[in-house]
Amino acid sequence: MYDYPRLRDMREDHDLTQTDVAKLLKITQTQYSFYETGAREIRLHHVISLAKFYNISIDYLAGLAAEPRPLYLE
């Protein structure tokens, strides 16, 4: 089981449904639900897409950092 504790939090903070985020990632709502519940490991390119969309660092999104930081792109 994989642990991505902030996927649901970030989605809810932005008033989005699982279907909304799934459309952004071009996957099904069911697959996105598997990411949130930890039933499936999220693909790296999806993590990157979500970090860009939410403008937060990947380490925060993955639960490795306690405080959110903006995503810095060069």
Tab-separated table of N, CA and C in Angstrom:
chain	number	residue	atom	x	y	z
A	1	MET	N	0.840	-1.178	0.000
A	1	MET	CA	0.000	0.000	0.000
A	1	MET	C	0.891	1.250	0.000
A	2	TYR	N	0.527	2.218	-0.791
A	2	TYR	CA	1.285	3.449	-0.928
A	2	TYR	C	0.607	4.539	-0.120
A	3	ASP	N	1.365	5.530	0.297
A	3	ASP	CA	0.819	6.574	1.144
A	3	ASP	C	1.046	7.940	0.520
A	4	TYR	N	-0.035	8.554	0.081
A	4	TYR	CA	0.004	9.912	-0.455
A	4	TYR	C	-1.023	10.728	0.317
A	5	PRO	N	-0.685	11.126	1.547
A	5	PRO	CA	-1.674	11.708	2.451
A	5	PRO	C	-2.279	13.033	2.006
A	6	ARG	N	-1.602	13.735	1.141
A	6	ARG	CA	-2.091	15.072	0.814
A	6	ARG	C	-2.902	15.138	-0.472
A	7	LEU	N	-3.007	14.067	-1.203
A	7	LEU	CA	-3.772	14.114	-2.453
A	7	LEU	C	-5.209	14.558	-2.196
A	8	ARG	N	-5.846	13.910	-1.252
A	8	ARG	CA	-7.235	14.252	-0.943
A	8	ARG	C	-7.322	15.656	-0.345
A	9	ASP	N	-6.416	15.974	0.573
A	9	ASP	CA	-6.438	17.299	1.205
A	9	ASP	C	-6.329	18.414	0.171
A	10	MET	N	-5.386	18.281	-0.742
A	10	MET	CA	-5.191	19.327	-1.751
A	10	MET	C	-6.414	19.429	-2.662
A	11	ARG	N	-6.953	18.290	-3.044
A	11	ARG	CA	-8.150	18.295	-3.898
A	11	ARG	C	-9.302	19.001	-3.199
A	12	GLU	N	-9.532	18.649	-1.947
A	12	GLU	CA	-10.639	19.249	-1.204
A	12	GLU	C	-10.392	20.734	-0.919
A	13	ASP	N	-9.147	21.107	-0.660
A	13	ASP	CA	-8.817	22.519	-0.438
A	13	ASP	C	-9.135	23.372	-1.658
A	14	HIS	N	-9.108	22.756	-2.832
A	14	HIS	CA	-9.398	23.474	-4.076
A	14	HIS	C	-10.824	23.224	-4.564
A	15	ASP	N	-11.647	22.640	-3.693
A	15	ASP	CA	-13.064	22.372	-4.006
A	15	ASP	C	-13.234	21.590	-5.308
A	16	LEU	N	-12.415	20.562	-5.465
A	16	LEU	CA	-12.472	19.715	-6.653
A	16	LEU	C	-12.995	18.329	-6.291
A	17	THR	N	-13.598	17.686	-7.261
A	17	THR	CA	-14.012	16.296	-7.094
A	17	THR	C	-12.915	15.390	-7.627
A	18	GLN	N	-13.005	14.121	-7.309
A	18	GLN	CA	-12.055	13.161	-7.882
A	18	GLN	C	-12.166	13.164	-9.398
A	19	THR	N	-13.358	13.327	-9.908
A	19	THR	CA	-13.557	13.369	-11.358
A	19	THR	C	-12.841	14.564	-11.976
A	20	ASP	N	-12.891	15.712	-11.315
A	20	ASP	CA	-12.188	16.908	-11.813
A	20	ASP	C	-10.692	16.641	-11.946
A	21	VAL	N	-10.105	16.072	-10.909
A	21	VAL	CA	-8.660	15.822	-10.922
A	21	VAL	C	-8.320	14.729	-11.923
A	22	ALA	N	-9.171	13.724	-12.007
A	22	ALA	CA	-8.943	12.647	-12.978
A	22	ALA	C	-8.922	13.201	-14.400
A	23	LYS	N	-9.810	14.116	-14.701
A	23	LYS	CA	-9.829	14.734	-16.037
A	23	LYS	C	-8.529	15.494	-16.294
A	24	LEU	N	-8.060	16.207	-15.294
A	24	LEU	CA	-6.795	16.932	-15.415
A	24	LEU	C	-5.654	15.971	-15.754
A	25	LEU	N	-5.656	14.801	-15.113
A	25	LEU	CA	-4.588	13.818	-15.315
A	25	LEU	C	-4.844	12.894	-16.507
A	26	LYS	N	-6.034	13.020	-17.090
A	26	LYS	CA	-6.445	12.176	-18.231
A	26	LYS	C	-6.476	10.697	-17.847
A	27	ILE	N	-7.083	10.444	-16.683
A	27	ILE	CA	-7.285	9.083	-16.201
A	27	ILE	C	-8.736	8.976	-15.736
A	28	THR	N	-9.150	7.784	-15.346
A	28	THR	CA	-10.503	7.609	-14.847
A	28	THR	C	-10.596	8.039	-13.387
A	29	GLN	N	-11.810	8.320	-12.956
A	29	GLN	CA	-12.038	8.664	-11.555
A	29	GLN	C	-11.644	7.497	-10.659
A	30	THR	N	-11.900	6.286	-11.124
A	30	THR	CA	-11.548	5.098	-10.341
A	30	THR	C	-10.046	5.015	-10.121
A	31	GLN	N	-9.273	5.252	-11.170
A	31	GLN	CA	-7.819	5.207	-11.010
A	31	GLN	C	-7.344	6.286	-10.047
A	32	TYR	N	-7.907	7.486	-10.159
A	32	TYR	CA	-7.512	8.539	-9.230
A	32	TYR	C	-7.885	8.157	-7.800
A	33	SER	N	-9.028	7.551	-7.621
A	33	SER	CA	-9.448	7.097	-6.295
A	33	SER	C	-8.436	6.112	-5.717
A	34	PHE	N	-7.912	5.233	-6.562
A	34	PHE	CA	-6.881	4.291	-6.117
A	34	PHE	C	-5.637	5.033	-5.626
A	35	TYR	N	-5.294	6.142	-6.276
A	35	TYR	CA	-4.154	6.945	-5.827
A	35	TYR	C	-4.416	7.504	-4.431
A	36	GLU	N	-5.609	8.070	-4.245
A	36	GLU	CA	-5.928	8.689	-2.954
A	36	GLU	C	-5.971	7.671	-1.817
A	37	THR	N	-6.456	6.485	-2.105
A	37	THR	CA	-6.573	5.472	-1.049
A	37	THR	C	-5.282	4.690	-0.847
A	38	GLY	N	-4.335	4.871	-1.743
A	38	GLY	CA	-3.069	4.155	-1.632
A	38	GLY	C	-3.096	2.766	-2.232
A	39	ALA	N	-4.163	2.434	-2.926
A	39	ALA	CA	-4.258	1.116	-3.553
A	39	ALA	C	-3.305	0.978	-4.733
A	40	ARG	N	-2.964	2.110	-5.355
A	40	ARG	CA	-2.009	2.123	-6.463
A	40	ARG	C	-0.996	3.230	-6.257
A	41	GLU	N	0.209	2.965	-6.715
A	41	GLU	CA	1.241	3.989	-6.677
A	41	GLU	C	0.976	4.999	-7.782
A	42	ILE	N	1.052	6.270	-7.427
A	42	ILE	CA	0.818	7.316	-8.423
A	42	ILE	C	2.042	7.444	-9.321
A	43	ARG	N	1.795	7.604	-10.587
A	43	ARG	CA	2.888	7.745	-11.550
A	43	ARG	C	3.567	9.104	-11.379
A	44	LEU	N	4.861	9.112	-11.596
A	44	LEU	CA	5.642	10.326	-11.392
A	44	LEU	C	5.115	11.481	-12.237
A	45	HIS	N	4.767	11.228	-13.478
A	45	HIS	CA	4.291	12.338	-14.311
A	45	HIS	C	2.968	12.895	-13.784
A	46	HIS	N	2.183	12.084	-13.086
A	46	HIS	CA	0.963	12.591	-12.466
A	46	HIS	C	1.291	13.439	-11.236
A	47	VAL	N	2.283	13.035	-10.475
A	47	VAL	CA	2.725	13.830	-9.326
A	47	VAL	C	3.203	15.200	-9.807
A	48	ILE	N	3.975	15.209	-10.869
A	48	ILE	CA	4.479	16.462	-11.425
A	48	ILE	C	3.326	17.346	-11.902
A	49	SER	N	2.367	16.748	-12.580
A	49	SER	CA	1.199	17.511	-13.053
A	49	SER	C	0.429	18.132	-11.892
A	50	LEU	N	0.244	17.361	-10.829
A	50	LEU	CA	-0.482	17.877	-9.669
A	50	LEU	C	0.308	18.974	-8.958
A	51	ALA	N	1.606	18.806	-8.845
A	51	ALA	CA	2.437	19.839	-8.215
A	51	ALA	C	2.344	21.148	-9.002
A	52	LYS	N	2.380	21.057	-10.306
A	52	LYS	CA	2.236	22.253	-11.139
A	52	LYS	C	0.847	22.863	-10.985
A	53	PHE	N	-0.169	22.028	-11.017
A	53	PHE	CA	-1.547	22.509	-10.917
A	53	PHE	C	-1.795	23.217	-9.590
A	54	TYR	N	-1.355	22.602	-8.491
A	54	TYR	CA	-1.563	23.177	-7.162
A	54	TYR	C	-0.480	24.192	-6.768
A	55	ASN	N	0.570	24.293	-7.572
A	55	ASN	CA	1.720	25.161	-7.308
A	55	ASN	C	2.325	24.886	-5.931
A	56	ILE	N	2.619	23.616	-5.685
A	56	ILE	CA	3.269	23.213	-4.444
A	56	ILE	C	4.409	22.267	-4.765
A	57	SER	N	5.327	22.156	-3.831
A	57	SER	CA	6.469	21.274	-4.044
A	57	SER	C	6.034	19.810	-3.986
A	58	ILE	N	6.742	18.991	-4.707
A	58	ILE	CA	6.444	17.562	-4.756
A	58	ILE	C	6.647	16.919	-3.390
A	59	ASP	N	7.650	17.355	-2.644
A	59	ASP	CA	7.882	16.754	-1.326
A	59	ASP	C	6.712	16.998	-0.379
A	60	TYR	N	6.070	18.151	-0.479
A	60	TYR	CA	4.896	18.408	0.351
A	60	TYR	C	3.725	17.537	-0.100
A	61	LEU	N	3.517	17.463	-1.390
A	61	LEU	CA	2.425	16.657	-1.931
A	61	LEU	C	2.568	15.191	-1.524
A	62	ALA	N	3.800	14.713	-1.473
A	62	ALA	CA	4.057	13.316	-1.110
A	62	ALA	C	4.075	13.091	0.405
A	63	GLY	N	3.949	14.166	1.182
A	63	GLY	CA	3.936	14.018	2.628
A	63	GLY	C	5.313	13.973	3.261
A	64	LEU	N	6.337	14.399	2.534
A	64	LEU	CA	7.707	14.375	3.039
A	64	LEU	C	8.120	15.689	3.680
A	65	ALA	N	7.348	16.728	3.488
A	65	ALA	CA	7.634	18.031	4.085
A	65	ALA	C	6.407	18.475	4.873
A	66	ALA	N	6.642	19.120	5.997
A	66	ALA	CA	5.547	19.526	6.870
A	66	ALA	C	4.828	20.784	6.392
A	67	GLU	N	5.558	21.652	5.726
A	67	GLU	CA	5.000	22.919	5.293
A	67	GLU	C	4.972	23.001	3.761
A	68	PRO	N	3.886	23.520	3.219
A	68	PRO	CA	3.839	23.676	1.761
A	68	PRO	C	4.777	24.780	1.298
A	69	ARG	N	5.426	24.528	0.190
A	69	ARG	CA	6.257	25.543	-0.456
A	69	ARG	C	5.809	25.643	-1.905
A	70	PRO	N	5.889	26.827	-2.470
A	70	PRO	CA	5.539	26.954	-3.880
A	70	PRO	C	6.495	26.147	-4.747
A	71	LEU	N	6.013	25.719	-5.848
A	71	LEU	CA	6.826	24.998	-6.815
A	71	LEU	C	7.613	26.013	-7.623
A	72	TYR	N	8.915	25.848	-7.664
A	72	TYR	CA	9.754	26.754	-8.434
A	72	TYR	C	10.171	26.059	-9.727
A	73	LEU	N	9.782	26.670	-10.813
A	73	LEU	CA	10.140	26.136	-12.133
A	73	LEU	C	11.141	27.076	-12.775
A	74	GLU	N	12.097	26.492	-13.445
A	74	GLU	CA	13.087	27.313	-14.140
A	74	GLU	C	12.755	27.405	-15.595
